[in-house]
Amino acid sequence: MIIGIPKEIMHDENRVACTPETVGKFVNDGFKVLVEKSAGEGALYHDEDYLKAGATLVEDPVEIYDNAEIILKVKEPLFNEKLGKHEVELMHKGQYLITFIHPASPVNHEMVKKLTKQGVTAITLDGIPRISRAQNMDALTSMSTCAGYKGILMAANHLTTFMPQMFTAVGRIEPAKVMVIGVGVAGLQALATAKRLGAITYAADIRPMAAENAGSLGAKKVETGVPAELAVGEGGYALRLPDDVLMVEREKLTETIQQMDIVFCSALIPGKVAPIIITEEMVKGMKRGSVIVDISIDQGGNCELTPAGDVVTKYGVTLMGVKNIPGLLPTSSTWMFSNNMYNLVKYLVKEGKVVLDRNDEIVAKSLVCIDGELVHVGAREAMGLN
């Protein structure tokens, strides 16, 4: 089988789907691997190293899309300005695409429909379930680790104050206050990083176990007012809350949010649009100079005002909707991502063919479209097709 690794075309995206190390593993397993020239340069993985690993370097990405049976990417298909074509147009019926698609996010609906119509079999990495046998394929967890760490550093950069408590000749400066909403992998890493930087940390999560985990890192728990039976679903994931319960959560969190210097948002519902937890009215009441980092922006964002893919200031609050934070840590994030990719492909390919068992939880939850049919439950729900 032929695997294709095109260069990422999203602005400022420096990651690549495979390192020379994982390309070498694929080649040893009997795959032919096509890598677009300079695809790994931004992450400091160089063409000569891909060649040594057994890759075939390709100048034109069209050649990769024409010949590869499996396309491995980091980000969802986008419009390629250089070619004047959308990446979906470069794909063909029966081709496999494995990448982050975030199919439930409204901004991706048209692209997902095009993928389906094109006859591509697409697998989204954000759908890999967090179960023990899928841990080494779980790119979302890997990238969440990177986003939690880097997101806090970026927020600290936007502050006009110190993060730690400072004792100076002219007096004491109090430490910054950091709140994390949604204490999953990214949230825990954000709390740990903020703590290392000397901030006072707070955490809110509708799942009792997640809130306890935050407490173990020294964060002060902020009550959400959400009953556990409404909060926790299959596999320990958060459930979508009824509107009236979500309103209660907002009311409970408002006072604390408006005392914070940094609010890190990472509350997600697997395969679905992210819940709006911070409204415009709540932002209006926040401290001037405070920062919201909304890493759930790929699925719509937790703050009503977060700009997708941008950083803006409204009501004196910096709103960060940067969509590829792990891409700002490209060497480490690529190394993690590429190993996840290798393990997933190895799991799906049997005797030289991709085998998709629709009864397998890993396949069922990550499959977006197949044979011209959109099958992803969250995307169908978000599009009003269920």
Short mmCIF file of N, CA and C in Angstrom, two decimals, residues 19-193:
data_model
loop_
_atom_site.label_atom_id
_atom_site.label_comp_id
_atom_site.label_asym_id
_atom_site.label_seq_id
_atom_site.Cartn_x
_atom_site.Cartn_y
_atom_site.Cartn_z
N THR A 19 7.22 11.51 11.18
CA THR A 19 8.64 11.81 11.29
C THR A 19 9.42 10.81 10.45
N PRO A 20 10.69 11.06 10.19
CA PRO A 20 11.50 10.04 9.51
C PRO A 20 11.49 8.71 10.27
N GLU A 21 11.45 8.77 11.58
CA GLU A 21 11.42 7.54 12.40
C GLU A 21 10.20 6.69 12.07
N THR A 22 9.00 7.31 12.04
CA THR A 22 7.79 6.52 11.77
C THR A 22 7.69 6.14 10.30
N VAL A 23 8.24 6.97 9.41
CA VAL A 23 8.30 6.57 8.00
C VAL A 23 9.12 5.29 7.86
N GLY A 24 10.24 5.24 8.59
CA GLY A 24 11.06 4.03 8.55
C GLY A 24 10.31 2.80 9.03
N LYS A 25 9.47 2.98 10.05
CA LYS A 25 8.66 1.85 10.54
C LYS A 25 7.67 1.39 9.47
N PHE A 26 7.03 2.37 8.80
CA PHE A 26 6.08 2.01 7.74
C PHE A 26 6.78 1.25 6.61
N VAL A 27 7.95 1.75 6.22
CA VAL A 27 8.70 1.11 5.13
C VAL A 27 9.07 -0.32 5.53
N ASN A 28 9.51 -0.51 6.76
CA ASN A 28 9.85 -1.85 7.24
C ASN A 28 8.64 -2.77 7.27
N ASP A 29 7.45 -2.18 7.42
CA ASP A 29 6.21 -2.96 7.43
C ASP A 29 5.70 -3.27 6.03
N GLY A 30 6.39 -2.75 5.00
CA GLY A 30 6.02 -3.07 3.63
C GLY A 30 5.25 -1.97 2.89
N PHE A 31 5.07 -0.82 3.51
CA PHE A 31 4.40 0.30 2.84
C PHE A 31 5.40 1.07 1.97
N LYS A 32 4.87 1.70 0.93
CA LYS A 32 5.62 2.72 0.21
C LYS A 32 5.12 4.07 0.73
N VAL A 33 6.04 4.97 1.05
CA VAL A 33 5.64 6.24 1.66
C VAL A 33 6.09 7.40 0.79
N LEU A 34 5.11 8.20 0.33
CA LEU A 34 5.39 9.41 -0.44
C LEU A 34 5.32 10.61 0.49
N VAL A 35 6.38 11.40 0.54
CA VAL A 35 6.44 12.57 1.41
C VAL A 35 6.69 13.80 0.55
N GLU A 36 5.85 14.82 0.72
CA GLU A 36 6.06 16.05 -0.03
C GLU A 36 7.34 16.73 0.46
N LYS A 37 8.12 17.23 -0.48
CA LYS A 37 9.39 17.89 -0.13
C LYS A 37 9.15 19.03 0.84
N SER A 38 10.02 19.13 1.82
CA SER A 38 10.03 20.15 2.88
C SER A 38 8.83 20.05 3.82
N ALA A 39 8.10 18.94 3.78
CA ALA A 39 6.91 18.78 4.64
C ALA A 39 7.26 18.86 6.12
N GLY A 40 8.46 18.39 6.48
CA GLY A 40 8.82 18.36 7.90
C GLY A 40 9.75 19.46 8.36
N GLU A 41 10.11 20.36 7.45
CA GLU A 41 11.12 21.37 7.78
C GLU A 41 10.72 22.24 8.98
N GLY A 42 9.44 22.62 9.04
CA GLY A 42 8.98 23.49 10.12
C GLY A 42 9.09 22.86 11.50
N ALA A 43 9.12 21.52 11.52
CA ALA A 43 9.25 20.79 12.79
C ALA A 43 10.67 20.26 12.98
N LEU A 44 11.58 20.70 12.10
CA LEU A 44 12.99 20.31 12.14
C LEU A 44 13.20 18.84 11.80
N TYR A 45 12.34 18.31 10.95
CA TYR A 45 12.54 16.98 10.36
C TYR A 45 12.83 17.19 8.88
N HIS A 46 14.03 16.80 8.46
CA HIS A 46 14.55 17.24 7.17
C HIS A 46 14.43 16.18 6.07
N ASP A 47 14.41 16.66 4.82
CA ASP A 47 14.21 15.79 3.66
C ASP A 47 15.23 14.66 3.61
N GLU A 48 16.51 14.99 3.90
CA GLU A 48 17.53 13.95 3.80
C GLU A 48 17.28 12.81 4.79
N ASP A 49 16.66 13.14 5.93
CA ASP A 49 16.36 12.11 6.92
C ASP A 49 15.19 11.23 6.47
N TYR A 50 14.23 11.84 5.77
CA TYR A 50 13.14 11.04 5.21
C TYR A 50 13.67 10.09 4.13
N LEU A 51 14.59 10.59 3.32
CA LEU A 51 15.19 9.74 2.28
C LEU A 51 15.93 8.56 2.90
N LYS A 52 16.70 8.84 3.94
CA LYS A 52 17.43 7.76 4.63
C LYS A 52 16.48 6.73 5.22
N ALA A 53 15.29 7.19 5.62
CA ALA A 53 14.31 6.29 6.23
C ALA A 53 13.56 5.46 5.18
N GLY A 54 13.76 5.79 3.89
CA GLY A 54 13.14 5.00 2.83
C GLY A 54 11.96 5.66 2.15
N ALA A 55 11.71 6.94 2.46
CA ALA A 55 10.59 7.65 1.82
C ALA A 55 10.95 8.04 0.39
N THR A 56 9.91 8.22 -0.42
CA THR A 56 10.06 8.81 -1.75
C THR A 56 9.62 10.26 -1.66
N LEU A 57 10.53 11.19 -1.94
CA LEU A 57 10.19 12.60 -1.86
C LEU A 57 9.50 13.05 -3.14
N VAL A 58 8.44 13.83 -2.99
CA VAL A 58 7.62 14.25 -4.13
C VAL A 58 7.49 15.77 -4.11
N GLU A 59 7.70 16.40 -5.25
CA GLU A 59 7.62 17.86 -5.36
C GLU A 59 6.18 18.35 -5.37
N ASP A 60 5.33 17.66 -6.14
CA ASP A 60 3.96 18.12 -6.37
C ASP A 60 2.98 17.36 -5.48
N PRO A 61 2.23 18.06 -4.60
CA PRO A 61 1.27 17.34 -3.74
C PRO A 61 0.19 16.62 -4.52
N VAL A 62 -0.11 17.09 -5.74
CA VAL A 62 -1.13 16.43 -6.56
C VAL A 62 -0.73 14.98 -6.83
N GLU A 63 0.57 14.76 -7.02
CA GLU A 63 1.07 13.40 -7.27
C GLU A 63 0.82 12.51 -6.06
N ILE A 64 0.93 13.08 -4.87
CA ILE A 64 0.67 12.30 -3.65
C ILE A 64 -0.79 11.91 -3.59
N TYR A 65 -1.68 12.89 -3.80
CA TYR A 65 -3.12 12.60 -3.73
C TYR A 65 -3.56 11.64 -4.84
N ASP A 66 -2.92 11.73 -5.99
CA ASP A 66 -3.28 10.84 -7.11
C ASP A 66 -2.90 9.39 -6.84
N ASN A 67 -1.78 9.17 -6.15
CA ASN A 67 -1.22 7.82 -6.05
C ASN A 67 -1.40 7.13 -4.70
N ALA A 68 -1.55 7.89 -3.64
CA ALA A 68 -1.62 7.28 -2.31
C ALA A 68 -2.98 6.67 -2.04
N GLU A 69 -2.97 5.52 -1.40
CA GLU A 69 -4.23 4.89 -0.98
C GLU A 69 -4.67 5.43 0.38
N ILE A 70 -3.69 5.81 1.20
CA ILE A 70 -3.98 6.40 2.51
C ILE A 70 -3.28 7.75 2.58
N ILE A 71 -4.04 8.79 2.90
CA ILE A 71 -3.48 10.12 3.13
C ILE A 71 -3.45 10.38 4.63
N LEU A 72 -2.28 10.70 5.14
CA LEU A 72 -2.13 11.04 6.56
C LEU A 72 -1.84 12.53 6.66
N LYS A 73 -2.69 13.23 7.41
CA LYS A 73 -2.54 14.67 7.60
C LYS A 73 -2.68 15.02 9.07
N VAL A 74 -2.32 16.25 9.40
CA VAL A 74 -2.50 16.75 10.76
C VAL A 74 -3.83 17.49 10.87
N LYS A 75 -4.04 18.43 9.96
CA LYS A 75 -5.24 19.27 10.01
C LYS A 75 -6.24 18.87 8.93
N GLU A 76 -7.48 19.34 9.12
CA GLU A 76 -8.55 19.04 8.17
C GLU A 76 -8.22 19.58 6.78
N PRO A 77 -8.81 19.01 5.73
CA PRO A 77 -8.58 19.52 4.37
C PRO A 77 -8.98 21.00 4.25
N LEU A 78 -8.13 21.75 3.56
CA LEU A 78 -8.35 23.19 3.40
C LEU A 78 -8.16 23.58 1.94
N PHE A 79 -8.50 24.83 1.63
CA PHE A 79 -8.29 25.33 0.27
C PHE A 79 -6.81 25.62 0.07
N ASN A 80 -6.24 25.02 -0.97
CA ASN A 80 -4.83 25.21 -1.28
C ASN A 80 -4.71 26.38 -2.25
N GLU A 81 -4.30 27.53 -1.73
CA GLU A 81 -4.23 28.74 -2.56
C GLU A 81 -3.20 28.61 -3.67
N LYS A 82 -2.12 27.91 -3.40
CA LYS A 82 -1.08 27.74 -4.42
C LYS A 82 -1.60 26.98 -5.63
N LEU A 83 -2.43 25.96 -5.36
CA LEU A 83 -2.98 25.14 -6.45
C LEU A 83 -4.31 25.67 -6.96
N GLY A 84 -4.94 26.56 -6.17
CA GLY A 84 -6.25 27.07 -6.55
C GLY A 84 -7.34 26.02 -6.42
N LYS A 85 -7.10 25.03 -5.56
CA LYS A 85 -8.07 23.94 -5.36
C LYS A 85 -8.16 23.60 -3.89
N HIS A 86 -9.33 23.10 -3.49
CA HIS A 86 -9.49 22.58 -2.13
C HIS A 86 -8.83 21.21 -2.07
N GLU A 87 -8.25 20.87 -0.94
CA GLU A 87 -7.60 19.56 -0.81
C GLU A 87 -8.57 18.42 -1.03
N VAL A 88 -9.84 18.61 -0.70
CA VAL A 88 -10.84 17.56 -0.95
C VAL A 88 -10.94 17.25 -2.44
N GLU A 89 -10.81 18.29 -3.28
CA GLU A 89 -10.89 18.10 -4.73
C GLU A 89 -9.74 17.24 -5.25
N LEU A 90 -8.65 17.20 -4.51
CA LEU A 90 -7.49 16.41 -4.92
C LEU A 90 -7.65 14.93 -4.57
N MET A 91 -8.63 14.62 -3.74
CA MET A 91 -8.84 13.24 -3.29
C MET A 91 -9.79 12.50 -4.22
N HIS A 92 -9.78 11.18 -4.13
CA HIS A 92 -10.61 10.40 -5.04
C HIS A 92 -11.37 9.30 -4.31
N LYS A 93 -12.34 8.79 -4.98
CA LYS A 93 -13.22 7.76 -4.42
C LYS A 93 -12.41 6.56 -3.93
N GLY A 94 -12.74 6.09 -2.74
CA GLY A 94 -12.08 4.92 -2.19
C GLY A 94 -10.79 5.22 -1.45
N GLN A 95 -10.33 6.47 -1.51
CA GLN A 95 -9.10 6.86 -0.80
C GLN A 95 -9.41 7.01 0.70
N TYR A 96 -8.43 6.70 1.52
CA TYR A 96 -8.59 6.83 2.97
C TYR A 96 -7.89 8.10 3.44
N LEU A 97 -8.56 8.86 4.27
CA LEU A 97 -8.00 10.05 4.86
C LEU A 97 -8.04 9.91 6.38
N ILE A 98 -6.90 10.09 7.01
CA ILE A 98 -6.83 10.05 8.48
C ILE A 98 -6.22 11.36 8.95
N THR A 99 -7.00 12.13 9.71
CA THR A 99 -6.56 13.43 10.19
C THR A 99 -7.53 13.93 11.25
N PHE A 100 -7.26 15.11 11.78
CA PHE A 100 -8.24 15.79 12.63
C PHE A 100 -9.25 16.48 11.71
N ILE A 101 -10.50 16.11 11.81
CA ILE A 101 -11.54 16.70 10.96
C ILE A 101 -12.51 17.56 11.75
N HIS A 102 -12.78 17.21 13.00
CA HIS A 102 -13.76 17.92 13.84
C HIS A 102 -15.07 18.10 13.05
N PRO A 103 -15.68 16.98 12.65
CA PRO A 103 -16.82 17.05 11.72
C PRO A 103 -18.08 17.70 12.29
N ALA A 104 -18.20 17.77 13.63
CA ALA A 104 -19.39 18.38 14.22
C ALA A 104 -19.32 19.90 14.22
N SER A 105 -18.12 20.44 14.09
CA SER A 105 -17.96 21.89 14.13
C SER A 105 -18.59 22.53 12.89
N PRO A 106 -19.47 23.50 13.06
CA PRO A 106 -20.17 24.11 11.92
C PRO A 106 -19.25 24.60 10.81
N VAL A 107 -18.08 25.11 11.17
CA VAL A 107 -17.17 25.64 10.16
C VAL A 107 -16.68 24.55 9.21
N ASN A 108 -16.78 23.28 9.62
CA ASN A 108 -16.29 22.17 8.79
C ASN A 108 -17.40 21.42 8.05
N HIS A 109 -18.64 21.82 8.22
CA HIS A 109 -19.75 21.05 7.65
C HIS A 109 -19.68 20.93 6.12
N GLU A 110 -19.39 22.03 5.45
CA GLU A 110 -19.34 21.97 3.98
C GLU A 110 -18.21 21.07 3.51
N MET A 111 -17.07 21.17 4.17
CA MET A 111 -15.93 20.32 3.82
C MET A 111 -16.26 18.85 4.02
N VAL A 112 -16.95 18.53 5.11
CA VAL A 112 -17.34 17.14 5.40
C VAL A 112 -18.31 16.63 4.34
N LYS A 113 -19.24 17.47 3.94
CA LYS A 113 -20.18 17.08 2.88
C LYS A 113 -19.45 16.79 1.57
N LYS A 114 -18.44 17.60 1.27
CA LYS A 114 -17.65 17.40 0.05
C LYS A 114 -16.87 16.09 0.12
N LEU A 115 -16.28 15.82 1.29
CA LEU A 115 -15.55 14.55 1.47
C LEU A 115 -16.47 13.36 1.21
N THR A 116 -17.68 13.46 1.76
CA THR A 116 -18.66 12.38 1.61
C THR A 116 -19.03 12.20 0.15
N LYS A 117 -19.33 13.30 -0.52
CA LYS A 117 -19.73 13.25 -1.93
C LYS A 117 -18.60 12.72 -2.80
N GLN A 118 -17.36 13.02 -2.42
CA GLN A 118 -16.18 12.60 -3.19
C GLN A 118 -15.93 11.10 -3.07
N GLY A 119 -16.59 10.45 -2.09
CA GLY A 119 -16.40 9.02 -1.92
C GLY A 119 -15.19 8.65 -1.10
N VAL A 120 -14.64 9.64 -0.39
CA VAL A 120 -13.47 9.39 0.47
C VAL A 120 -13.93 8.70 1.75
N THR A 121 -13.14 7.77 2.24
CA THR A 121 -13.38 7.18 3.55
C THR A 121 -12.52 7.95 4.54
N ALA A 122 -13.18 8.73 5.39
CA ALA A 122 -12.46 9.63 6.29
C ALA A 122 -12.57 9.19 7.74
N ILE A 123 -11.45 9.24 8.42
CA ILE A 123 -11.36 8.89 9.84
C ILE A 123 -10.84 10.11 10.59
N THR A 124 -11.57 10.54 11.61
CA THR A 124 -11.16 11.73 12.35
C THR A 124 -10.50 11.34 13.67
N LEU A 125 -9.35 11.90 13.91
CA LEU A 125 -8.57 11.54 15.09
C LEU A 125 -9.21 12.01 16.39
N ASP A 126 -10.06 13.06 16.31
CA ASP A 126 -10.73 13.50 17.52
C ASP A 126 -11.83 12.55 17.95
N GLY A 127 -12.09 11.52 17.13
CA GLY A 127 -13.10 10.53 17.49
C GLY A 127 -12.53 9.27 18.13
N ILE A 128 -11.20 9.15 18.19
CA ILE A 128 -10.60 7.96 18.81
C ILE A 128 -11.01 7.92 20.28
N PRO A 129 -11.66 6.85 20.72
CA PRO A 129 -12.14 6.81 22.12
C PRO A 129 -10.99 6.68 23.11
N ARG A 130 -11.18 7.27 24.28
CA ARG A 130 -10.15 7.17 25.31
C ARG A 130 -10.36 5.90 26.12
N ILE A 131 -9.99 4.79 25.49
CA ILE A 131 -10.05 3.48 26.13
C ILE A 131 -8.63 2.92 26.15
N SER A 132 -8.39 1.96 27.00
CA SER A 132 -7.01 1.50 27.23
C SER A 132 -6.35 0.98 25.96
N ARG A 133 -7.09 0.24 25.14
CA ARG A 133 -6.45 -0.34 23.95
C ARG A 133 -6.22 0.68 22.84
N ALA A 134 -6.75 1.89 23.00
CA ALA A 134 -6.56 2.92 21.98
C ALA A 134 -5.61 4.02 22.44
N GLN A 135 -5.03 3.87 23.61
CA GLN A 135 -4.19 4.93 24.17
C GLN A 135 -3.05 5.33 23.25
N ASN A 136 -2.40 4.35 22.63
CA ASN A 136 -1.24 4.68 21.81
C ASN A 136 -1.62 5.21 20.43
N MET A 137 -2.94 5.28 20.14
CA MET A 137 -3.43 5.87 18.88
C MET A 137 -4.06 7.23 19.12
N ASP A 138 -4.17 7.63 20.36
CA ASP A 138 -4.99 8.78 20.75
C ASP A 138 -4.23 10.10 20.55
N ALA A 139 -4.28 10.60 19.32
CA ALA A 139 -3.59 11.85 19.00
C ALA A 139 -4.22 13.04 19.69
N LEU A 140 -5.52 12.96 19.98
CA LEU A 140 -6.18 14.08 20.66
C LEU A 140 -5.58 14.29 22.05
N THR A 141 -5.30 13.20 22.76
CA THR A 141 -4.67 13.31 24.07
C THR A 141 -3.26 13.88 23.93
N SER A 142 -2.52 13.40 22.95
CA SER A 142 -1.17 13.92 22.73
C SER A 142 -1.17 15.41 22.46
N MET A 143 -2.07 15.83 21.55
CA MET A 143 -2.11 17.24 21.18
C MET A 143 -2.69 18.10 22.31
N SER A 144 -3.57 17.50 23.11
CA SER A 144 -4.12 18.22 24.26
C SER A 144 -3.02 18.52 25.28
N THR A 145 -2.12 17.58 25.45
CA THR A 145 -0.98 17.80 26.34
C THR A 145 -0.17 19.01 25.88
N CYS A 146 0.08 19.07 24.58
CA CYS A 146 0.83 20.20 24.02
C CYS A 146 0.06 21.51 24.17
N ALA A 147 -1.25 21.46 23.90
CA ALA A 147 -2.08 22.68 23.95
C ALA A 147 -2.20 23.22 25.37
N GLY A 148 -2.28 22.32 26.36
CA GLY A 148 -2.37 22.76 27.74
C GLY A 148 -1.12 23.47 28.19
N TYR A 149 0.01 22.92 27.82
CA TYR A 149 1.30 23.53 28.18
C TYR A 149 1.52 24.86 27.46
N LYS A 150 1.43 24.82 26.13
CA LYS A 150 1.74 26.00 25.32
C LYS A 150 0.68 27.10 25.49
N GLY A 151 -0.58 26.69 25.67
CA GLY A 151 -1.66 27.67 25.81
C GLY A 151 -1.46 28.58 27.01
N ILE A 152 -1.01 28.02 28.12
CA ILE A 152 -0.76 28.83 29.31
C ILE A 152 0.43 29.77 29.08
N LEU A 153 1.46 29.28 28.41
CA LEU A 153 2.61 30.15 28.12
C LEU A 153 2.19 31.33 27.25
N MET A 154 1.33 31.08 26.27
CA MET A 154 0.85 32.13 25.38
C MET A 154 0.00 33.15 26.15
N ALA A 155 -0.85 32.64 27.03
CA ALA A 155 -1.69 33.54 27.83
C ALA A 155 -0.81 34.42 28.73
N ALA A 156 0.19 33.81 29.35
CA ALA A 156 1.10 34.56 30.22
C ALA A 156 1.80 35.67 29.44
N ASN A 157 2.09 35.39 28.18
CA ASN A 157 2.74 36.39 27.32
C ASN A 157 1.87 37.61 27.08
N HIS A 158 0.55 37.42 27.13
CA HIS A 158 -0.38 38.52 26.89
C HIS A 158 -0.69 39.31 28.16
N LEU A 159 -0.37 38.75 29.32
CA LEU A 159 -0.62 39.48 30.56
C LEU A 159 0.30 40.68 30.68
N THR A 160 -0.18 41.69 31.36
CA THR A 160 0.66 42.88 31.61
C THR A 160 1.25 42.83 33.02
N THR A 161 1.07 41.68 33.68
CA THR A 161 1.55 41.52 35.05
C THR A 161 2.40 40.25 35.15
N PHE A 162 3.07 40.09 36.29
CA PHE A 162 3.80 38.86 36.56
C PHE A 162 2.83 37.71 36.80
N MET A 163 3.27 36.50 36.53
CA MET A 163 2.49 35.32 36.93
C MET A 163 2.74 34.98 38.40
N PRO A 164 3.99 34.86 38.84
CA PRO A 164 4.22 34.48 40.25
C PRO A 164 4.14 35.69 41.18
N GLN A 165 4.02 35.39 42.44
CA GLN A 165 4.12 36.45 43.45
C GLN A 165 5.54 37.00 43.44
N MET A 166 5.66 38.32 43.49
CA MET A 166 6.98 38.95 43.44
C MET A 166 7.18 39.85 44.66
N PHE A 167 8.30 39.68 45.32
CA PHE A 167 8.67 40.55 46.43
C PHE A 167 9.76 41.50 45.94
N THR A 168 9.45 42.77 45.95
CA THR A 168 10.38 43.75 45.41
C THR A 168 10.70 44.80 46.48
N ALA A 169 11.66 45.65 46.17
CA ALA A 169 12.07 46.71 47.11
C ALA A 169 10.95 47.71 47.36
N VAL A 170 9.99 47.77 46.45
CA VAL A 170 8.89 48.73 46.62
C VAL A 170 7.59 48.06 47.04
N GLY A 171 7.66 46.78 47.35
CA GLY A 171 6.45 46.12 47.81
C GLY A 171 6.19 44.79 47.12
N ARG A 172 5.14 44.16 47.56
CA ARG A 172 4.78 42.82 47.07
C ARG A 172 3.77 42.92 45.92
N ILE A 173 3.98 42.09 44.89
CA ILE A 173 3.03 41.97 43.78
C ILE A 173 2.35 40.61 43.89
N GLU A 174 1.04 40.61 43.93
CA GLU A 174 0.30 39.36 44.11
C GLU A 174 0.38 38.47 42.86
N PRO A 175 0.31 37.16 43.04
CA PRO A 175 0.37 36.26 41.89
C PRO A 175 -0.89 36.35 41.03
N ALA A 176 -0.75 35.95 39.78
CA ALA A 176 -1.89 35.89 38.87
C ALA A 176 -2.82 34.75 39.28
N LYS A 177 -4.08 34.90 38.93
CA LYS A 177 -5.06 33.85 39.18
C LYS A 177 -5.45 33.22 37.84
N VAL A 178 -5.39 31.91 37.80
CA VAL A 178 -5.68 31.17 36.57
C VAL A 178 -6.78 30.16 36.83
N MET A 179 -7.80 30.17 35.98
CA MET A 179 -8.90 29.22 36.09
C MET A 179 -8.95 28.34 34.85
N VAL A 180 -9.10 27.05 35.07
CA VAL A 180 -9.25 26.10 33.97
C VAL A 180 -10.67 25.55 34.00
N ILE A 181 -11.36 25.67 32.87
CA ILE A 181 -12.71 25.13 32.73
C ILE A 181 -12.64 23.93 31.81
N GLY A 182 -12.94 22.76 32.34
CA GLY A 182 -12.80 21.52 31.58
C GLY A 182 -11.45 20.89 31.88
N VAL A 183 -11.43 20.02 32.89
CA VAL A 183 -10.14 19.51 33.37
C VAL A 183 -9.89 18.11 32.83
N GLY A 184 -9.74 18.06 31.50
CA GLY A 184 -9.29 16.83 30.86
C GLY A 184 -7.78 16.84 30.77
N VAL A 185 -7.25 16.20 29.74
CA VAL A 185 -5.80 16.13 29.58
C VAL A 185 -5.19 17.53 29.43
N ALA A 186 -5.79 18.34 28.54
CA ALA A 186 -5.26 19.69 28.31
C ALA A 186 -5.40 20.54 29.57
N GLY A 187 -6.55 20.43 30.22
CA GLY A 187 -6.79 21.23 31.42
C GLY A 187 -5.82 20.90 32.54
N LEU A 188 -5.55 19.63 32.73
CA LEU A 188 -4.59 19.23 33.77
C LEU A 188 -3.19 19.74 33.46
N GLN A 189 -2.80 19.66 32.19
CA GLN A 189 -1.49 20.16 31.81
C GLN A 189 -1.42 21.68 31.98
N ALA A 190 -2.54 22.36 31.67
CA ALA A 190 -2.60 23.81 31.87
C ALA A 190 -2.46 24.17 33.34
N LEU A 191 -3.16 23.45 34.19
CA LEU A 191 -3.05 23.70 35.64
C LEU A 191 -1.62 23.48 36.13
N ALA A 192 -1.01 22.39 35.70
CA ALA A 192 0.35 22.08 36.14
C ALA A 192 1.33 23.15 35.67
N THR A 193 1.14 23.63 34.44
CA THR A 193 2.04 24.65 33.90
C THR A 193 1.85 25.98 34.62
#
